[in-house]
Short mmCIF file of C-alpha atoms in Angstrom, two decimals:
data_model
loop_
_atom_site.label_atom_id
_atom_site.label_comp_id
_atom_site.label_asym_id
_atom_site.label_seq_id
_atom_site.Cartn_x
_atom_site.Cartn_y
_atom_site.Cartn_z
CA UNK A 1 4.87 52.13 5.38
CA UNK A 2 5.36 53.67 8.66
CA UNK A 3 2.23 53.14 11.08
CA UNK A 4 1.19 56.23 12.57
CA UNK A 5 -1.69 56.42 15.30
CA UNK A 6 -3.44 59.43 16.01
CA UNK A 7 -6.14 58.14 18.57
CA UNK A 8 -4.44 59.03 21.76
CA UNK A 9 -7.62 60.59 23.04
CA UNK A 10 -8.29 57.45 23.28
CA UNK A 11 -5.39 55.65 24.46
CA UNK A 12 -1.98 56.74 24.36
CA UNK A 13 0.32 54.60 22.42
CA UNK A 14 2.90 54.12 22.49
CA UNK A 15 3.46 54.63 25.96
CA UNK A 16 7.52 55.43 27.24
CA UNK A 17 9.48 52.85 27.66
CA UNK A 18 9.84 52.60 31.20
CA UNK A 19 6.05 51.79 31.51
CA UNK A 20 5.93 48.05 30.41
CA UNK A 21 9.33 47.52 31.76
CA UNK A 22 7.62 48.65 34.96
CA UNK A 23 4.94 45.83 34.61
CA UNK A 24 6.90 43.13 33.51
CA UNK A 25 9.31 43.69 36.30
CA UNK A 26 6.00 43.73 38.73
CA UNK A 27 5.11 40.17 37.48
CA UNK A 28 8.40 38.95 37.43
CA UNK A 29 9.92 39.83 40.46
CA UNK A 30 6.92 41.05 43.00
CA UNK A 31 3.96 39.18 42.34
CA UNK A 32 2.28 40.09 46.01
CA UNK A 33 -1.05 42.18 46.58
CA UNK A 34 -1.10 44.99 48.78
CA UNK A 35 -2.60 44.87 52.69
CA UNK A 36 -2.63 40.90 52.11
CA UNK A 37 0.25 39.79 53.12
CA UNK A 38 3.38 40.48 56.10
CA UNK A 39 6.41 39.62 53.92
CA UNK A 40 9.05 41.25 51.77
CA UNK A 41 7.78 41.78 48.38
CA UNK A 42 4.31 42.76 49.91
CA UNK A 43 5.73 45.49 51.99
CA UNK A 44 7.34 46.80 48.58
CA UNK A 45 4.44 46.63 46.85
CA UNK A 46 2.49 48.53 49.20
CA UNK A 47 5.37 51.32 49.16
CA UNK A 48 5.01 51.59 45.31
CA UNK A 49 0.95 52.22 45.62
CA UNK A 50 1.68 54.38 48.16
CA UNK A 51 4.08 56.63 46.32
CA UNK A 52 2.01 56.39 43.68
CA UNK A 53 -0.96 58.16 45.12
CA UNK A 54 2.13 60.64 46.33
CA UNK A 55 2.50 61.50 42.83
CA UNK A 56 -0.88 61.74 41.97
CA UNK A 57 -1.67 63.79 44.46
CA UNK A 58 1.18 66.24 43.79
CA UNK A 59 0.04 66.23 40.25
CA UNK A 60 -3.16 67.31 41.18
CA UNK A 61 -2.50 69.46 44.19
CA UNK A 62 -4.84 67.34 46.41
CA UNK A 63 -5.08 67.60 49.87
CA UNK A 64 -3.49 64.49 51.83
CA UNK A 65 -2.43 60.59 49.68
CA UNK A 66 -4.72 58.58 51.17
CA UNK A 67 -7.74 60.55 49.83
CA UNK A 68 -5.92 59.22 46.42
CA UNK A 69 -8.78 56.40 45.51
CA UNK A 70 -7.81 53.78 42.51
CA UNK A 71 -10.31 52.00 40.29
CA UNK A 72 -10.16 50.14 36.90
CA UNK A 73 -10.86 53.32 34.61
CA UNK A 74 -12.54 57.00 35.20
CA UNK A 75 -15.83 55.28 33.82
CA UNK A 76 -15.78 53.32 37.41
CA UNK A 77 -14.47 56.70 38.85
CA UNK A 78 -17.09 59.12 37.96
CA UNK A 79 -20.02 56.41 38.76
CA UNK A 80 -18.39 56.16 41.97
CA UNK A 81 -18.74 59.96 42.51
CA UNK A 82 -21.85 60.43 41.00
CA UNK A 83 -23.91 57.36 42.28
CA UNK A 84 -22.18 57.74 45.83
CA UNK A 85 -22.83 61.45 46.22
CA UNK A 86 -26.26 62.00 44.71
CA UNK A 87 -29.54 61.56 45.88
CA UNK A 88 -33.31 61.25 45.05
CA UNK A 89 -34.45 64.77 44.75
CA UNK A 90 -30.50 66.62 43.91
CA UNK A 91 -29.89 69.10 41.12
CA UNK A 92 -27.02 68.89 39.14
CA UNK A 93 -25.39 71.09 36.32
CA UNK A 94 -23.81 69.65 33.35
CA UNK A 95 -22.15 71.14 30.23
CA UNK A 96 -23.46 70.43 27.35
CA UNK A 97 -19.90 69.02 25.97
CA UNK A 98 -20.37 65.69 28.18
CA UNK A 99 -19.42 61.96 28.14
CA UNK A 100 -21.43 59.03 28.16
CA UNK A 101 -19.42 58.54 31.57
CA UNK A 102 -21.02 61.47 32.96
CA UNK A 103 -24.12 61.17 31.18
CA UNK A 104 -25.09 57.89 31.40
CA UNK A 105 -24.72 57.66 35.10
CA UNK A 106 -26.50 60.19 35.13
CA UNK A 107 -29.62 59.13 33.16
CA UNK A 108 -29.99 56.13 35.71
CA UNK A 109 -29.88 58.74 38.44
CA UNK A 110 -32.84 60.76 36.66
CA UNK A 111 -34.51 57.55 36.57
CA UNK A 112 -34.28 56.94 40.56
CA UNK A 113 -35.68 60.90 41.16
CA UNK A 114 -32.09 62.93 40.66
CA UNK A 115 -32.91 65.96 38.03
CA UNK A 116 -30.09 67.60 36.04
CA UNK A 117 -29.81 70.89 33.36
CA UNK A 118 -27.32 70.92 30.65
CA UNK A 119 -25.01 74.57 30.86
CA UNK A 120 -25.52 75.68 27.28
CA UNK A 121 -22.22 75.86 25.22
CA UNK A 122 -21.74 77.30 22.10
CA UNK A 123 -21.25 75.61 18.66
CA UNK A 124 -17.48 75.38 18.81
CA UNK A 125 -18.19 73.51 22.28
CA UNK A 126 -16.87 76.71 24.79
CA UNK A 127 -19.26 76.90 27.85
CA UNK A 128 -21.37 79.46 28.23
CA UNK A 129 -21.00 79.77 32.18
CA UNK A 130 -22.67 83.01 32.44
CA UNK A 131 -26.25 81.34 31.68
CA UNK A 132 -25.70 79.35 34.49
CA UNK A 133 -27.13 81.26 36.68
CA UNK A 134 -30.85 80.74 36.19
CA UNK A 135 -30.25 77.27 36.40
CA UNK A 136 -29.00 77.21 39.96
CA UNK A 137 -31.82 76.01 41.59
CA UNK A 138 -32.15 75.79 45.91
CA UNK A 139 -31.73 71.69 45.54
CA UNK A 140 -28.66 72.08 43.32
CA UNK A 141 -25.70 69.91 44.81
CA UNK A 142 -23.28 69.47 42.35
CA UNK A 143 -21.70 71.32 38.80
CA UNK A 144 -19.80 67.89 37.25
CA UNK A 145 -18.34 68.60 33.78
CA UNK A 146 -15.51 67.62 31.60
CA UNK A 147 -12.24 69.34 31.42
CA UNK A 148 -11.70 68.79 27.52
CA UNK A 149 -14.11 68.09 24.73
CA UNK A 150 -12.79 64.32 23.92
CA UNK A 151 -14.58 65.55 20.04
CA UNK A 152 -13.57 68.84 19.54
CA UNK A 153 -10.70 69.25 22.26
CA UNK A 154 -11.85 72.74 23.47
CA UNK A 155 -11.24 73.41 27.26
CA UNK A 156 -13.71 74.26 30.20
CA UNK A 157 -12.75 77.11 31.69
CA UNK A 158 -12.44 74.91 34.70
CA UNK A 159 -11.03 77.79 37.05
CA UNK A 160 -14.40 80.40 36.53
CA UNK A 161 -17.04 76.76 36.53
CA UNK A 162 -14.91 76.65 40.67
CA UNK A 163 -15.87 79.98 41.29
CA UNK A 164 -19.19 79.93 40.39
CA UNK A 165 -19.77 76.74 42.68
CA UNK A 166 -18.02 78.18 45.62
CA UNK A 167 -20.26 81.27 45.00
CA UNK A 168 -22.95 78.94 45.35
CA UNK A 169 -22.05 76.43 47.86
CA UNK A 170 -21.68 73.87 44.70
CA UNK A 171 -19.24 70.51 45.13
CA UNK A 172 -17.53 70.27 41.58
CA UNK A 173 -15.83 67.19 40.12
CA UNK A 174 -13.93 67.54 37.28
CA UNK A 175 -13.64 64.36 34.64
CA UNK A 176 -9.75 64.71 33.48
CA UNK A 177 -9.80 62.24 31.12
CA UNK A 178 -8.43 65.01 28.78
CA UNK A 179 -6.40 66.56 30.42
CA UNK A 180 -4.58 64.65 32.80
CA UNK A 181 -0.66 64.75 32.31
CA UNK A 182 -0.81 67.52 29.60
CA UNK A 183 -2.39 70.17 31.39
CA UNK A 184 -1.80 71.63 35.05
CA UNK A 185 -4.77 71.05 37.12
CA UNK A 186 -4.84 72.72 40.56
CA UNK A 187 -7.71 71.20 43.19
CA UNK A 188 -6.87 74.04 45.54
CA UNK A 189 -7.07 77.02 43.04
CA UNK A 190 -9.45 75.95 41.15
CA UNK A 191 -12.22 75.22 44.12
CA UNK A 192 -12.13 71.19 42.78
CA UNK A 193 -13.89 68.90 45.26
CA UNK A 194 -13.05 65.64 42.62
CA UNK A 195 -10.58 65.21 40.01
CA UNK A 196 -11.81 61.77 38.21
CA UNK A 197 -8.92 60.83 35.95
CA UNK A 198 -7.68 57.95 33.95
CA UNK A 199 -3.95 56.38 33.65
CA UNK A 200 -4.19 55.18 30.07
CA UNK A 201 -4.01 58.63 28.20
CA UNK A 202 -2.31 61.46 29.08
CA UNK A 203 -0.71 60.04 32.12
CA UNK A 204 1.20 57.73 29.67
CA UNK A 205 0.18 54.36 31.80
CA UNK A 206 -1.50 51.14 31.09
CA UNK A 207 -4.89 50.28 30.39
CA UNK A 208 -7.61 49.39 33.59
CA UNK A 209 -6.20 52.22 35.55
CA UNK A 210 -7.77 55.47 37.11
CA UNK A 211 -8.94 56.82 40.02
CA UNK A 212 -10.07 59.82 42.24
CA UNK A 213 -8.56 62.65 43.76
CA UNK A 214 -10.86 63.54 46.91
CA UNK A 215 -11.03 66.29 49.03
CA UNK A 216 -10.79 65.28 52.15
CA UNK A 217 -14.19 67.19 53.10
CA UNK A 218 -16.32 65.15 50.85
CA UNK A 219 -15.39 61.65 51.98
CA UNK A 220 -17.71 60.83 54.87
CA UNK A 221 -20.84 62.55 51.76
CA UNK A 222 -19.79 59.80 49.34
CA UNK A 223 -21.67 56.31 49.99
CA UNK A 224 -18.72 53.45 48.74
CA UNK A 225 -20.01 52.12 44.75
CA UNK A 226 -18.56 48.46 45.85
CA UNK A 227 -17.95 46.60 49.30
CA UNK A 228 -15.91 43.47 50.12
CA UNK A 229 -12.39 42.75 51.57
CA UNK A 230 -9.44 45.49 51.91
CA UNK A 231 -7.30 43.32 53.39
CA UNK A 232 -7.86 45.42 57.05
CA UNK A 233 -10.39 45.23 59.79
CA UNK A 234 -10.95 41.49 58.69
CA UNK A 235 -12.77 40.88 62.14
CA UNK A 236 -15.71 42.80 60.54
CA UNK A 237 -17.96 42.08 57.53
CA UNK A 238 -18.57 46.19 57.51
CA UNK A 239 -16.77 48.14 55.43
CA UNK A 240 -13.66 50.53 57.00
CA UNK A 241 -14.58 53.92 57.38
CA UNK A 242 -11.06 54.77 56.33
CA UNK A 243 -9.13 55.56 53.59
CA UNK A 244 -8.38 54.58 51.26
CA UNK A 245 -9.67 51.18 51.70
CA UNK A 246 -13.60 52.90 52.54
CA UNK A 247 -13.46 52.60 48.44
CA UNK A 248 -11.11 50.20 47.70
CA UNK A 249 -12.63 46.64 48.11
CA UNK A 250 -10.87 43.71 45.89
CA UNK A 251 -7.62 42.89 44.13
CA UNK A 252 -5.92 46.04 42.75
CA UNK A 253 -4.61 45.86 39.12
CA UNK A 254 -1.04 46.18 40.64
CA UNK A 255 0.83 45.47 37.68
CA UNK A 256 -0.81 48.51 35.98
CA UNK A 257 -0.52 50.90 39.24
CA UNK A 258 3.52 49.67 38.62
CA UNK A 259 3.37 51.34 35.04
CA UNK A 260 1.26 53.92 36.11
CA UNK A 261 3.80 54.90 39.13
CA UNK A 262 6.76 54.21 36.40
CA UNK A 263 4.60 57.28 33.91
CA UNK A 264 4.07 59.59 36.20
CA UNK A 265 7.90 59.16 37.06
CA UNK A 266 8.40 59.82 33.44
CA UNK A 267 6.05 62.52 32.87
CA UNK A 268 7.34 64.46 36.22
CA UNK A 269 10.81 64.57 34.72
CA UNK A 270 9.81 65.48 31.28
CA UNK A 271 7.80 67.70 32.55
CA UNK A 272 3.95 69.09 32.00
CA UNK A 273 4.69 72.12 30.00
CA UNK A 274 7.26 70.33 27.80
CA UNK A 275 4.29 67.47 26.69
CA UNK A 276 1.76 69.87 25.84
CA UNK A 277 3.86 72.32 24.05
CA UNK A 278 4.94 69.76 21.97
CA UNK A 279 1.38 68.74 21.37
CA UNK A 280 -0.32 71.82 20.82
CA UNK A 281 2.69 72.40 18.64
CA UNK A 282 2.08 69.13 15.88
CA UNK A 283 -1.67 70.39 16.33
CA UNK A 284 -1.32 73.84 15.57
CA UNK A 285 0.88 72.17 12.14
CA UNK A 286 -2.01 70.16 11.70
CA UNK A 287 -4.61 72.49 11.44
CA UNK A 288 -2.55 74.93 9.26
CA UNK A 289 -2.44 71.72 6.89
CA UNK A 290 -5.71 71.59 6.83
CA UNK A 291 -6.94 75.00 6.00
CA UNK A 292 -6.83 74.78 2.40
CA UNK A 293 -9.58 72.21 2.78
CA UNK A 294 -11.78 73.86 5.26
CA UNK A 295 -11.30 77.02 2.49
CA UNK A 296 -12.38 75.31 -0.38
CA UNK A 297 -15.52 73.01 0.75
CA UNK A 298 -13.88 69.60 1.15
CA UNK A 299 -14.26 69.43 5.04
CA UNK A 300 -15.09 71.21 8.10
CA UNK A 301 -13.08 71.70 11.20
CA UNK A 302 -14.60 71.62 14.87
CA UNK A 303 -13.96 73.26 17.91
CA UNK A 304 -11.95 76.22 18.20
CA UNK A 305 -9.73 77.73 15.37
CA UNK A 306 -6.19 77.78 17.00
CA UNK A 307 -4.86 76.10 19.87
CA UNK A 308 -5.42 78.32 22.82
CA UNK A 309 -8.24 77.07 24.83
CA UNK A 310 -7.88 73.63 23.32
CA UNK A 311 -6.02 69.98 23.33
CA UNK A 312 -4.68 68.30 20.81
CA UNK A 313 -8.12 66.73 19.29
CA UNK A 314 -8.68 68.02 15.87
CA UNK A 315 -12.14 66.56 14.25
CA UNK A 316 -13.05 66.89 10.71
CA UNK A 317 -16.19 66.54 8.65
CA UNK A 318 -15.86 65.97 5.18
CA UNK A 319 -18.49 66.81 2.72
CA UNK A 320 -18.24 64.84 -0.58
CA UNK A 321 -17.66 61.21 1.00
CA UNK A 322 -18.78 59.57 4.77
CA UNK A 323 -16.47 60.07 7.61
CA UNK A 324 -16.32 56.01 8.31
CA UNK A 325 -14.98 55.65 4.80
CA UNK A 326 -12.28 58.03 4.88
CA UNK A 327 -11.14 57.13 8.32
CA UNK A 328 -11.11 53.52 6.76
CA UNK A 329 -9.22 54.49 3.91
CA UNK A 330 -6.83 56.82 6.08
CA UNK A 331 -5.83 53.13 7.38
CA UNK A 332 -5.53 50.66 4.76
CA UNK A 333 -4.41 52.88 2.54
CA UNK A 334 -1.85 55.35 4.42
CA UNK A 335 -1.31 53.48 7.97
CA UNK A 336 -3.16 56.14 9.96
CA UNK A 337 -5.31 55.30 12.75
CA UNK A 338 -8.14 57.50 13.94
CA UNK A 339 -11.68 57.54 15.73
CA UNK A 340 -14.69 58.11 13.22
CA UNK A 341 -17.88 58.06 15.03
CA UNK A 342 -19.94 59.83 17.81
CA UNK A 343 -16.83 59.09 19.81
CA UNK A 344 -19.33 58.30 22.89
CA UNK A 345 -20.23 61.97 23.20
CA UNK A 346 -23.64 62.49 21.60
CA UNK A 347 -24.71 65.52 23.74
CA UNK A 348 -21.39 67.25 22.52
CA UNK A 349 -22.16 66.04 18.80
CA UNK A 350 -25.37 67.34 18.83
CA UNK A 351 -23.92 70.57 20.22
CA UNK A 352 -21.23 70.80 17.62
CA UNK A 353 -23.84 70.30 14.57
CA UNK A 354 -22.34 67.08 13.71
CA UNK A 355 -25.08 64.70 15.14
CA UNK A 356 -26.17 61.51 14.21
CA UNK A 357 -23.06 61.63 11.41
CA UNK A 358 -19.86 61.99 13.52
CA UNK A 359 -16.53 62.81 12.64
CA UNK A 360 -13.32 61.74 12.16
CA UNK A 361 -10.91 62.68 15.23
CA UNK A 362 -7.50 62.94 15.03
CA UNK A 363 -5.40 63.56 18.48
CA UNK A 364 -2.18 64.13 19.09
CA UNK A 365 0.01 62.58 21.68
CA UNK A 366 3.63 63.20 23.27
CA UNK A 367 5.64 60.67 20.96
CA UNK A 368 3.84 61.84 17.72
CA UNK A 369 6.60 63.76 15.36
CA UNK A 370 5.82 67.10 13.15
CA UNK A 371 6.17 64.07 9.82
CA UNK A 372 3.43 62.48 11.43
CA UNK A 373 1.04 65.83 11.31
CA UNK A 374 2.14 66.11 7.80
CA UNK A 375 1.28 62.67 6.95
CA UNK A 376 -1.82 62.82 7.92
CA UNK A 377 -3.10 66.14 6.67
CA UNK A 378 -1.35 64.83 3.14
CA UNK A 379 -3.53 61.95 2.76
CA UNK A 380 -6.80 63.50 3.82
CA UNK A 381 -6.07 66.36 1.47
CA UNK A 382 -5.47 63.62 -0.92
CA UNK A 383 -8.74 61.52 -0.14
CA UNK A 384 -10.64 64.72 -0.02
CA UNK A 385 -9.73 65.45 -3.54
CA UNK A 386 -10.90 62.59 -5.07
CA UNK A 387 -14.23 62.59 -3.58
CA UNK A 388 -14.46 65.80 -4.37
CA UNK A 389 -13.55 64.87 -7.90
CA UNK A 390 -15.25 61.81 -8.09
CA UNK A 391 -12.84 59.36 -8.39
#
């Protein structure tokens, strides 16, 4: 039986060839850390983090590279943003559609004075911006959201959330996690102050890589999360004021910036609008699978009913049986991995109507195949049926 994984919203996998090739080649023949040494294979390891923010930065339509910051994972990214930026006494705006990344830095923000509001959305997770309004208050600082529901997969409509903060002298950071690789995301357009994202899903690379896209503006209002040596101005035990290294303390994962640099080399040749056409495409198959079930009582869908407005996260509540034993059974049974849960998302569960229970999430990544979609709707048509028979 041929394994198919459909929990690329949480990691992509597999991930093109050219990725580990990139890292095993790093280990093999580089080895050296960046800023730490005046040799060879440092000096080329320095130019591949360097082109790496390059691409990142064209990717994102940022400003200048060296406002390209790396950490281990947008988790680190968005508590970097949020804990350096924020204040006792600040207002911020959420969606109702967020993280725990966003929410529980947030919570231990509340408990040191910052205040936040939750922008209502609706029950198929779309924001309702327009009720924003009367919760702009004169201490507000900040509008942080998600780009995609990591549940339901519907989109923020990230480019009207920019104008309304512009309008009212709002920084916005966006969490990409999403979104990254699949979708075009444009920091100058779209009014974006931050662009948190992560290297490990849509971006195609390895695990315990991410970062931030800065305007340049915003640096010197962002306190550093962590402080130790860069590797430059050793003569000091003060942090440099400049970047990169103002956030970039410690040993880099270099190996993983290698297959990160080696994706985005990938994904810029495939192209943006060739990935998410083709998964929108197995999505849109998906969902038409799945209709007959929604139709007769054996499972609900979330989010959105088509694919415009959304990503490729379809998730599913069934009614005769528990979630956690069909997604169980969608594994031993027909190979197919998924996420059954709360997915770390209870605000947006609770906005969908599917909290404390969860779903199941299926989501759809670049090297999934139209046999795959087919698969998968098969066997949950077929589970569905017997529970809904009894057997």
């Amino acid at each position: 039986m041929h394994p198919i994984y459909l929990d690329n919203a949480s990691t992509s996998f597999p991930k093109p060839a050219c990725v580990p090739d990139a890292v095993y080649r790093y280990m093999t023949a580089c080895g050296s850390n960046v800023s730490r040494g005046g040799y060879r294979s440092a000096y080329s390891a320095e130019e591949l983090v360097f082109e790496t923010r390059e691409r990142l930065c064209a990717l994102f339509h940022g400003g200048d590279a060296r406002c390209v910051v790396f950490t281990p994972n947008i988790t680190t990214s968005l508590n970097l943003l949020l804990k350096g930026f924020l204040h006792p006494g600040d207002h911020v705006l959420v969606s109702a559609m967020e993280h725990n990344a966003v929410m529980r830095p947030l919570r231990q923000l509340e408990a040191a004075g910052v205040m936040f509001d939750r922008v209502p959305c609706n029950p198929d997770g779309t924001l309702r911006l327009s009720e924003a309004e009367a919760l702009v208050r004169k201490n507000t600082r900040l509008f942080v959201c998600l780009h995609a529901s990591n549940v339901c997969g519907t989109l923020l409509p990230v480019e009207a959330i920019g104008a309304f903060c512009l309008r009212h002298q709002l920084r916005f950071f966006l969490d990409s996690a999403q979104t990254a690789g699949v979708f075009p995301i444009d920091m100058q357009t779209c009014h974006i102050d931050a662009v948190a994202f992560t290297g490990h899903k849509g971006l195609l690379g390895p695990q315990g890589t991410g970062g931030i896209v800065l305007r340049e503006d915003l640096v010197q209002e962002l306190t550093p999360l962590l402080a130790g040596g860069t590797g430059s101005m050793s003569h000091t035990e003060f942090m440099p004021e400049f970047l990169p290294d103002r956030f970039e303390p410690g040993t880099m994962n270099l190996p993983g910036l290698a297959g990160l640099h080696a994706a985005l080399g990938f994904l810029m040749e495939t192209g943006l609008d060739t990935v998410r056409a083709h998964e929108l495409a197995l999505t849109k198959r998906f969902l038409e699978g799945l209709r007959p079930m929604q139709a007769d009582g054996r499972l609900q869908i979330l989010g959105l009913p088509g694919t415009e407005n959304r990503a490729g996260v379809v998730s599913v509540q069934t009614t005769a049986r528990d979630c956690a034993d069909i997604a169980a059974e969608l594994d031993e049974t027909f190979g197919i991995s998924t996420r059954v849960g709360l997915h770390c998302a209870p605000a947006a569960h609770q906005t969908l109507g599917t909290f404390p229970t969860g779903t199941i999430r299926f989501s759809f990544g670049f090297f999934n195949t139209e046999d795959d979609a087919d698969r998968a709707a098969a066997a949950l048509d077929a589970l569905t049926k017997e529970a809904a028979h009894g057997f």
